[in-house]
Amino acid sequence: KRVLTTEWVKGKHLDQLSLDEGLAMTRMAVEAVTASLVLTGFVHADPHEGNLMLADDGKIVFLDFGLLSAVDPFIMEAFARGIQGTLAEDWLQVTKAFKDSGFITDPISFRATPNDKWHAFGVDETTGEDLGLAQLTKELGDAMKAAEGGTSRFGAIATVLNRDLSPRWLMFTPPYVLLLIRTFLTLEGIAAKVDPDFNIYETAMPWAMRRALSPMTEDGIEAFRSTLLTEDNRIQWNRLMELLRENDAKEGDNRELTEDPELVDIDQESSKKNSKKSKQHSVGDALAEVLGSTEGKTLRRVIRDLDSEDLIARLASKDAKPMRQAAARAAGGALSLPSVKVWKRKHTDQQMSVANIRPESEESTAIHKRQARFRRKVFWLLLRSHLHRQAERGWRGALTMFSLIGLSCRIGVGAVAHSI
């Protein structure tokens, strides 16, 4: 009736691995757990050293699935927003994520001293705004800035919530929250043994972006659309430029790492450099990956509906150089020629350390090929839709298409350079 089957896996545990092998296992473990959380809703909730192995073929192995955590789609989206907000130090977004996930009350409850009773901080009678949101955001930001590793260690936010905020702000710890905290604290403890500077949020960020770009709930879809477009379908330009400026300020000189690196010895420093390069490429490819996936329906609709005349005019402006560079990176990932990809894969395998190589199964390779074909098809369908729309606008549309041609040449050159 019920049969338990087991399989012998050939591999090594953390204490048997080299530094680079330990980093590889740790990064793949964090990526796998984050991806399973924000994309599937099911998480291995006990990933300690005994339950993790690096197989002889370089793949990550999870053992003992006796403790799993399952979360709803709105929790998946809230957790993804929390990762993004923490890395960007956008504490309002993090606080809203806490509220959306049910970790804090709605409206937010507060007490001045431990002897007082819990009560709603306050609600604006005119707008209905939860006044506790701004105050809790301020206190969370101040505490996270003062905490060691506030934007790099999951343990920091757990400490801040438990020690600094929970005495004054009412918080709940449903079972899934306890399991998720346990999961990521365990992974962070493993990471600290192989890399004291390991940033769990940076490693998880690409998967959080994939979830943010492919919302599943009605509230998530509405929020995603309003983040990118105005009510008349014009791009939220100021918001996008602000996000790019924040990203540039945080990356600083790390942009230099996106250039082709020289072949270096496999040591701790080169592993860190290649790690940053790998994460930047992963984040840059998130848009292209979602565009060609079945979950990218909302993103495709937003691109279809946006006012292309307004977008082209803004992209051609001097202030849009960072945006053009981002578009070139995304286009490079979406439209790379197969021959270029093969050469790039071989070239990259020779240069990247063991810590940054990600083995890929035949099934995964087949899925990526299908996504690439669909992505190219979607790209040309969306482009044709916007060109047809401009053709119907007469001479104004003609001017827009001339601008598009010039803009496409500039982005195309950058895309080719990025794809090689």
C-alpha positions as a Python dict, from the first residue, in 0.01 Angstrom:
ca = {
    (1, 'K'): (0, 0, 0),
    (2, 'R'): (276, 243, 95),
    (3, 'V'): (633, 173, -5),
    (4, 'L'): (932, 384, 98),
    (5, 'T'): (1206, 379, -162),
    (6, 'T'): (1556, 514, -117),
    (7, 'E'): (1839, 596, -353),
    (8, 'W'): (2212, 599, -286),
    (9, 'V'): (2368, 936, -375),
    (10, 'K'): (2740, 969, -427),
    (11, 'G'): (2867, 1298, -290),
    (12, 'K'): (3025, 1486, -2),
    (13, 'H'): (2905, 1684, 297),
    (14, 'L'): (3036, 2032, 381),
    (15, 'D'): (3321, 1915, 605),
    (16, 'Q'): (3462, 1710, 316),
    (17, 'L'): (3458, 1991, 59),
    (18, 'S'): (3715, 2247, -50),
    (19, 'L'): (3642, 2619, -7),
    (20, 'D'): (3513, 2659, -362),
    (21, 'E'): (3307, 2340, -342),
    (22, 'G'): (3160, 2457, -11),
    (23, 'L'): (3068, 2792, -165),
    (24, 'A'): (2910, 2617, -462),
    (25, 'M'): (2697, 2395, -241),
    (26, 'T'): (2594, 2685, -17),
    (27, 'R'): (2496, 2914, -303),
    (28, 'M'): (2301, 2643, -481),
    (29, 'A'): (2125, 2557, -156),
    (30, 'V'): (2018, 2919, -97),
    (31, 'E'): (1912, 2956, -460),
    (32, 'A'): (1717, 2629, -454),
    (33, 'V'): (1538, 2709, -129),
    (34, 'T'): (1453, 3065, -240),
    (35, 'A'): (1336, 2951, -583),
    (36, 'S'): (1118, 2676, -432),
    (37, 'L'): (970, 2925, -184),
    (38, 'V'): (883, 3213, -416),
    (39, 'L'): (804, 3007, -727),
    (40, 'T'): (642, 2687, -596),
    (41, 'G'): (543, 2760, -236),
    (42, 'F'): (708, 2443, -100),
    (43, 'V'): (1030, 2463, 99),
    (44, 'H'): (1270, 2211, 256),
    (45, 'A'): (1254, 2341, 612),
    (46, 'D'): (1549, 2153, 761),
    (47, 'P'): (1854, 2219, 537),
    (48, 'H'): (2128, 2160, 795),
    (49, 'E'): (2473, 2026, 703),
    (50, 'G'): (2368, 1665, 740),
    (51, 'N'): (2084, 1712, 492),
    (52, 'L'): (2294, 1882, 224),
    (53, 'M'): (2548, 1725, -8),
    (54, 'L'): (2741, 1819, -318),
    (55, 'A'): (2706, 1526, -557),
    (56, 'D'): (3001, 1400, -757),
    (57, 'D'): (2846, 1549, -1072),
    (58, 'G'): (2838, 1895, -911),
    (59, 'K'): (2465, 1905, -831),
    (60, 'I'): (2314, 2006, -498),
    (61, 'V'): (2147, 1721, -307),
    (62, 'F'): (1880, 1764, -37),
    (63, 'L'): (1821, 1473, 201),
    (64, 'D'): (1535, 1398, 443),
    (65, 'F'): (1213, 1567, 332),
    (66, 'G'): (1042, 1498, 662),
    (67, 'L'): (1000, 1868, 739),
    (68, 'L'): (848, 2083, 464),
    (69, 'S'): (685, 2425, 468),
    (70, 'A'): (399, 2523, 235),
    (71, 'V'): (294, 2886, 181),
    (72, 'D'): (17, 3054, -17),
    (73, 'P'): (82, 3265, -330),
    (74, 'F'): (34, 3597, -148),
    (75, 'I'): (299, 3489, 104),
    (76, 'M'): (533, 3399, -181),
    (77, 'E'): (491, 3746, -331),
    (78, 'A'): (529, 3920, 6),
    (79, 'F'): (848, 3728, 83),
    (80, 'A'): (992, 3822, -258),
    (81, 'R'): (914, 4190, -195),
    (82, 'G'): (1076, 4164, 145),
    (83, 'I'): (1401, 4034, -6),
    (84, 'Q'): (1405, 4314, -263),
    (85, 'G'): (1321, 4578, -3),
    (86, 'T'): (1590, 4464, 241),
    (87, 'L'): (1861, 4465, -24),
    (88, 'A'): (1750, 4810, -146),
    (89, 'E'): (1705, 4935, 213),
    (90, 'D'): (1344, 5020, 123),
    (91, 'W'): (1203, 4965, 469),
    (92, 'L'): (853, 5080, 372),
    (93, 'Q'): (835, 4795, 122),
    (94, 'V'): (962, 4551, 386),
    (95, 'T'): (701, 4672, 638),
    (96, 'K'): (425, 4639, 379),
    (97, 'A'): (548, 4287, 306),
    (98, 'F'): (520, 4203, 677),
    (99, 'K'): (167, 4340, 677),
    (100, 'D'): (60, 4159, 359),
    (101, 'S'): (193, 3828, 492),
    (102, 'G'): (5, 3856, 821),
    (103, 'F'): (323, 3888, 1027),
    (104, 'I'): (190, 4214, 1172),
    (105, 'T'): (-172, 4317, 1225),
    (106, 'D'): (-394, 4524, 996),
    (107, 'P'): (-430, 4792, 1121),
    (108, 'I'): (-93, 4782, 1294),
    (109, 'S'): (-119, 4733, 1672),
    (110, 'F'): (109, 4912, 1918),
    (111, 'R'): (177, 4963, 2287),
    (112, 'A'): (408, 5217, 2448),
    (113, 'T'): (522, 4990, 2735),
    (114, 'P'): (498, 4616, 2807),
    (115, 'N'): (234, 4690, 3072),
    (116, 'D'): (-2, 4863, 2827),
    (117, 'K'): (-271, 4690, 2624),
    (118, 'W'): (-236, 4646, 2250),
    (119, 'H'): (-430, 4899, 2040),
    (120, 'A'): (-433, 5022, 1683),
    (121, 'F'): (-164, 5288, 1636),
    (122, 'G'): (-409, 5499, 1439),
    (123, 'V'): (-601, 5528, 1114),
    (124, 'D'): (-654, 5848, 916),
    (125, 'E'): (-1031, 5901, 913),
    (126, 'T'): (-1021, 6080, 578),
    (127, 'T'): (-791, 5860, 373),
    (128, 'G'): (-811, 5537, 574),
    (129, 'E'): (-430, 5525, 584),
    (130, 'D'): (-277, 5310, 856),
    (131, 'L'): (-70, 5565, 1052),
    (132, 'G'): (130, 5290, 1219),
    (133, 'L'): (291, 5202, 887),
    (134, 'A'): (512, 5511, 874),
    (135, 'Q'): (621, 5487, 1238),
    (136, 'L'): (699, 5116, 1224),
    (137, 'T'): (890, 5172, 899),
    (138, 'K'): (1104, 5438, 1066),
    (139, 'E'): (1182, 5220, 1368),
    (140, 'L'): (1255, 4919, 1148),
    (141, 'G'): (1493, 5122, 930),
    (142, 'D'): (1676, 5270, 1226),
    (143, 'A'): (1716, 4930, 1392),
    (144, 'M'): (1833, 4758, 1073),
    (145, 'K'): (2091, 5028, 1002),
    (146, 'A'): (2227, 4988, 1354),
    (147, 'A'): (2232, 4607, 1337),
    (148, 'E'): (2544, 4426, 1223),
    (149, 'G'): (2484, 4278, 879),
    (150, 'G'): (2144, 4445, 851),
    (151, 'T'): (2125, 4411, 472),
    (152, 'S'): (2330, 4094, 432),
    (153, 'R'): (2230, 3852, 709),
    (154, 'F'): (1887, 3705, 765),
    (155, 'G'): (1971, 3667, 1132),
    (156, 'A'): (1993, 4044, 1166),
    (157, 'I'): (1630, 4104, 1077),
    (158, 'A'): (1519, 3815, 1300),
    (159, 'T'): (1707, 3974, 1591),
    (160, 'V'): (1569, 4321, 1520),
    (161, 'L'): (1211, 4198, 1507),
    (162, 'N'): (1238, 3989, 1822),
    (163, 'R'): (1455, 4217, 2038),
    (164, 'D'): (1385, 4572, 1921),
    (165, 'L'): (1035, 4581, 1771),
    (166, 'S'): (815, 4305, 1914),
    (167, 'P'): (794, 4460, 2265),
    (168, 'R'): (611, 4763, 2113),
    (169, 'W'): (458, 4628, 1792),
    (170, 'L'): (224, 4329, 1786),
    (171, 'M'): (363, 4051, 1568),
    (172, 'F'): (249, 3698, 1496),
    (173, 'T'): (456, 3391, 1424),
    (174, 'P'): (238, 3142, 1236),
    (175, 'P'): (392, 2799, 1170),
    (176, 'Y'): (514, 2887, 821),
    (177, 'V'): (700, 3192, 957),
    (178, 'L'): (880, 2981, 1218),
    (179, 'L'): (979, 2724, 956),
    (180, 'L'): (1102, 2988, 711),
    (181, 'I'): (1307, 3157, 982),
    (182, 'R'): (1453, 2821, 1078),
    (183, 'T'): (1533, 2743, 713),
    (184, 'F'): (1718, 3061, 630),
    (185, 'L'): (1898, 3089, 963),
    (186, 'T'): (2025, 2734, 911),
    (187, 'L'): (2148, 2815, 561),
    (188, 'E'): (2309, 3134, 685),
    (189, 'G'): (2495, 2940, 952),
    (190, 'I'): (2635, 2708, 685),
    (191, 'A'): (2730, 3005, 465),
    (192, 'A'): (2922, 3171, 747),
    (193, 'K'): (3155, 2870, 764),
    (194, 'V'): (3263, 2903, 401),
    (195, 'D'): (3235, 3280, 344),
    (196, 'P'): (3205, 3531, 633),
    (197, 'D'): (3092, 3797, 381),
    (198, 'F'): (2818, 3583, 226),
    (199, 'N'): (2509, 3796, 153),
    (200, 'I'): (2202, 3577, 158),
    (201, 'Y'): (1981, 3853, 14),
    (202, 'E'): (2203, 3907, -291),
    (203, 'T'): (2204, 3536, -366),
    (204, 'A'): (1824, 3518, -330),
    (205, 'M'): (1757, 3840, -524),
    (206, 'P'): (1732, 3698, -881),
    (207, 'W'): (1458, 3457, -771),
    (208, 'A'): (1275, 3731, -581),
    (209, 'M'): (1282, 3937, -901),
    (210, 'R'): (1133, 3651, -1100),
    (211, 'R'): (842, 3632, -858),
    (212, 'A'): (800, 4013, -858),
    (213, 'L'): (785, 4011, -1240),
    (214, 'S'): (526, 3733, -1246),
    (215, 'P'): (262, 3803, -977),
    (216, 'M'): (-10, 3543, -924),
    (217, 'T'): (-263, 3715, -698),
    (218, 'E'): (-506, 3989, -807),
    (219, 'D'): (-352, 4238, -562),
    (220, 'G'): (-5, 4149, -681),
    (221, 'I'): (-99, 4195, -1047),
    (222, 'E'): (-263, 4531, -976),
    (223, 'A'): (37, 4651, -773),
    (224, 'F'): (280, 4533, -1041),
    (225, 'R'): (92, 4715, -1315),
    (226, 'S'): (59, 5038, -1117),
    (227, 'T'): (431, 5023, -1038),
    (228, 'L'): (522, 5023, -1408),
    (229, 'L'): (237, 5214, -1576),
    (230, 'T'): (21, 5517, -1506),
    (231, 'E'): (-355, 5503, -1556),
    (232, 'D'): (-312, 5618, -1918),
    (233, 'N'): (-52, 5343, -1982),
    (234, 'R'): (250, 5569, -1976),
    (235, 'I'): (564, 5433, -1820),
    (236, 'Q'): (631, 5531, -1458),
    (237, 'W'): (953, 5694, -1567),
    (238, 'N'): (1055, 5873, -1248),
    (239, 'R'): (1003, 5558, -1046),
    (240, 'L'): (1210, 5345, -1284),
    (241, 'M'): (1491, 5600, -1297),
    (242, 'E'): (1496, 5619, -919),
    (243, 'L'): (1529, 5240, -895),
    (244, 'L'): (1814, 5245, -1145),
    (245, 'R'): (1995, 5521, -955),
    (246, 'E'): (1961, 5325, -631),
    (247, 'N'): (2097, 5015, -803),
    (248, 'D'): (2391, 5207, -951),
    (249, 'A'): (2474, 5362, -614),
    (250, 'K'): (2484, 5019, -448),
    (251, 'E'): (2684, 4844, -720),
    (252, 'G'): (2939, 5126, -756),
    (253, 'D'): (3258, 5001, -906),
    (254, 'N'): (3123, 4646, -926),
    (255, 'R'): (2998, 4727, -1278),
    (256, 'E'): (3351, 4669, -1395),
    (257, 'L'): (3303, 4305, -1309),
    (258, 'T'): (3049, 4266, -1590),
    (259, 'E'): (3334, 4289, -1842),
    (260, 'D'): (3512, 3971, -1952),
    (261, 'P'): (3735, 3873, -1657),
    (262, 'E'): (4090, 3754, -1704),
    (263, 'L'): (4171, 3397, -1617),
    (264, 'V'): (4269, 3394, -1251),
    (265, 'D'): (4362, 3137, -992),
    (266, 'I'): (4077, 2974, -805),
    (267, 'D'): (4106, 3138, -466),
    (268, 'Q'): (3874, 3312, -226),
    (269, 'E'): (3907, 3657, -384),
    (270, 'S'): (3840, 3537, -737),
    (271, 'S'): (3541, 3340, -611),
    (272, 'K'): (3391, 3657, -464),
    (273, 'K'): (3448, 3850, -788),
    (274, 'N'): (3297, 3577, -1001),
    (275, 'S'): (3008, 3553, -756),
    (276, 'K'): (2925, 3922, -801),
    (277, 'K'): (2952, 3885, -1178),
    (278, 'S'): (2726, 3579, -1172),
    (279, 'K'): (2463, 3751, -958),
    (280, 'Q'): (2461, 4063, -1177),
    (281, 'H'): (2404, 3852, -1487),
    (282, 'S'): (2129, 3655, -1309),
    (283, 'V'): (1945, 3971, -1206),
    (284, 'G'): (1985, 4117, -1554),
    (285, 'D'): (1843, 3801, -1712),
    (286, 'A'): (1535, 3788, -1487),
    (287, 'L'): (1328, 4006, -1721),
    (288, 'A'): (1416, 3797, -2027),
    (289, 'E'): (1353, 3468, -1843),
    (290, 'V'): (1006, 3572, -1722),
    (291, 'L'): (914, 3714, -2063),
    (292, 'G'): (949, 3369, -2217),
    (293, 'S'): (788, 3171, -1936),
    (294, 'T'): (427, 3067, -1880),
    (295, 'E'): (421, 3284, -1566),
    (296, 'G'): (510, 3599, -1764),
    (297, 'K'): (154, 3674, -1881),
    (298, 'T'): (119, 3986, -1667),
    (299, 'L'): (455, 4122, -1781),
    (300, 'R'): (367, 4063, -2146),
    (301, 'R'): (34, 4242, -2106),
    (302, 'V'): (203, 4541, -1946),
    (303, 'I'): (452, 4561, -2233),
    (304, 'R'): (168, 4528, -2484),
    (305, 'D'): (-39, 4805, -2325),
    (306, 'L'): (229, 5066, -2258),
    (307, 'D'): (234, 5390, -2459),
    (308, 'S'): (523, 5319, -2696),
    (309, 'E'): (545, 5677, -2825),
    (310, 'D'): (602, 5810, -2475),
    (311, 'L'): (849, 5531, -2392),
    (312, 'I'): (1058, 5583, -2708),
    (313, 'A'): (1077, 5958, -2652),
    (314, 'R'): (1198, 5907, -2298),
    (315, 'L'): (1442, 5629, -2385),
    (316, 'A'): (1603, 5851, -2648),
    (317, 'S'): (1666, 6126, -2394),
    (318, 'K'): (2002, 6193, -2232),
    (319, 'D'): (1877, 6097, -1888),
    (320, 'A'): (1785, 5749, -2012),
    (321, 'K'): (2138, 5616, -2059),
    (322, 'P'): (2112, 5377, -1759),
    (323, 'M'): (1778, 5255, -1894),
    (324, 'R'): (1926, 5191, -2239),
    (325, 'Q'): (2208, 4994, -2081),
    (326, 'A'): (1958, 4782, -1886),
    (327, 'A'): (1756, 4724, -2205),
    (328, 'A'): (2071, 4615, -2387),
    (329, 'R'): (2151, 4363, -2113),
    (330, 'A'): (1796, 4222, -2124),
    (331, 'A'): (1793, 4209, -2506),
    (332, 'G'): (2132, 4042, -2506),
    (333, 'G'): (1999, 3767, -2283),
    (334, 'A'): (1681, 3728, -2489),
    (335, 'L'): (1825, 3734, -2840),
    (336, 'S'): (2170, 3575, -2814),
    (337, 'L'): (2252, 3358, -3115),
    (338, 'P'): (2285, 2986, -3036),
    (339, 'S'): (2642, 2978, -3169),
    (340, 'V'): (2735, 3271, -2947),
    (341, 'K'): (2575, 3099, -2648),
    (342, 'V'): (2773, 2781, -2709),
    (343, 'W'): (3099, 2974, -2731),
    (344, 'K'): (3009, 3181, -2427),
    (345, 'R'): (2925, 2870, -2223),
    (346, 'K'): (3256, 2706, -2310),
    (347, 'H'): (3449, 3027, -2248),
    (348, 'T'): (3273, 3088, -1916),
    (349, 'D'): (3325, 2732, -1793),
    (350, 'Q'): (3698, 2780, -1838),
    (351, 'Q'): (3703, 3106, -1644),
    (352, 'M'): (3453, 3058, -1362),
    (353, 'S'): (3559, 2891, -1042),
    (354, 'V'): (3393, 2577, -913),
    (355, 'A'): (3199, 2794, -667),
    (356, 'N'): (3003, 2964, -947),
    (357, 'I'): (2936, 2684, -1195),
    (358, 'R'): (2574, 2563, -1201),
    (359, 'P'): (2524, 2215, -1351),
    (360, 'E'): (2218, 2182, -1572),
    (361, 'S'): (2016, 1868, -1642),
    (362, 'E'): (1898, 1770, -1989),
    (363, 'E'): (1540, 1848, -1886),
    (364, 'S'): (1639, 2196, -1769),
    (365, 'T'): (1830, 2258, -2091),
    (366, 'A'): (1524, 2156, -2295),
    (367, 'I'): (1302, 2389, -2092),
    (368, 'H'): (1539, 2682, -2145),
    (369, 'K'): (1546, 2616, -2519),
    (370, 'R'): (1165, 2617, -2534),
    (371, 'Q'): (1155, 2938, -2333),
    (372, 'A'): (1411, 3098, -2563),
    (373, 'R'): (1205, 3011, -2872),
    (374, 'F'): (887, 3141, -2712),
    (375, 'R'): (1070, 3454, -2589),
    (376, 'R'): (1184, 3540, -2940),
    (377, 'K'): (832, 3482, -3071),
    (378, 'V'): (685, 3705, -2799),
    (379, 'F'): (944, 3975, -2867),
    (380, 'W'): (853, 3999, -3235),
    (381, 'L'): (478, 3981, -3168),
    (382, 'L'): (498, 4267, -2918),
    (383, 'L'): (718, 4470, -3151),
    (384, 'R'): (480, 4415, -3443),
    (385, 'S'): (185, 4516, -3225),
    (386, 'H'): (347, 4846, -3133),
    (387, 'L'): (461, 4914, -3492),
    (388, 'H'): (107, 4854, -3619),
    (389, 'R'): (-24, 5093, -3355),
    (390, 'Q'): (219, 5362, -3468),
    (391, 'A'): (136, 5305, -3838),
    (392, 'E'): (-227, 5390, -3762),
    (393, 'R'): (-122, 5728, -3617),
    (394, 'G'): (-1, 5876, -3947),
    (395, 'W'): (292, 6120, -3955),
    (396, 'R'): (328, 6122, -3577),
    (397, 'G'): (364, 5748, -3584),
    (398, 'A'): (623, 5777, -3862),
    (399, 'L'): (834, 6012, -3649),
    (400, 'T'): (807, 5770, -3360),
    (401, 'M'): (922, 5480, -3579),
    (402, 'F'): (1223, 5678, -3703),
    (403, 'S'): (1314, 5742, -3341),
    (404, 'L'): (1265, 5372, -3271),
    (405, 'I'): (1505, 5275, -3550),
    (406, 'G'): (1777, 5499, -3409),
    (407, 'L'): (1713, 5378, -3058),
    (408, 'S'): (1712, 5013, -3168),
    (409, 'C'): (2052, 5055, -3333),
    (410, 'R'): (2198, 5196, -3012),
    (411, 'I'): (2048, 4923, -2792),
    (412, 'G'): (2127, 4654, -3051),
    (413, 'V'): (2496, 4732, -3047),
    (414, 'G'): (2496, 4709, -2667),
    (415, 'A'): (2294, 4385, -2677),
    (416, 'V'): (2542, 4218, -2913),
    (417, 'A'): (2833, 4327, -2693),
    (418, 'H'): (2653, 4191, -2387),
    (419, 'S'): (2565, 3857, -2548),
    (420, 'I'): (2921, 3777, -2654),
}
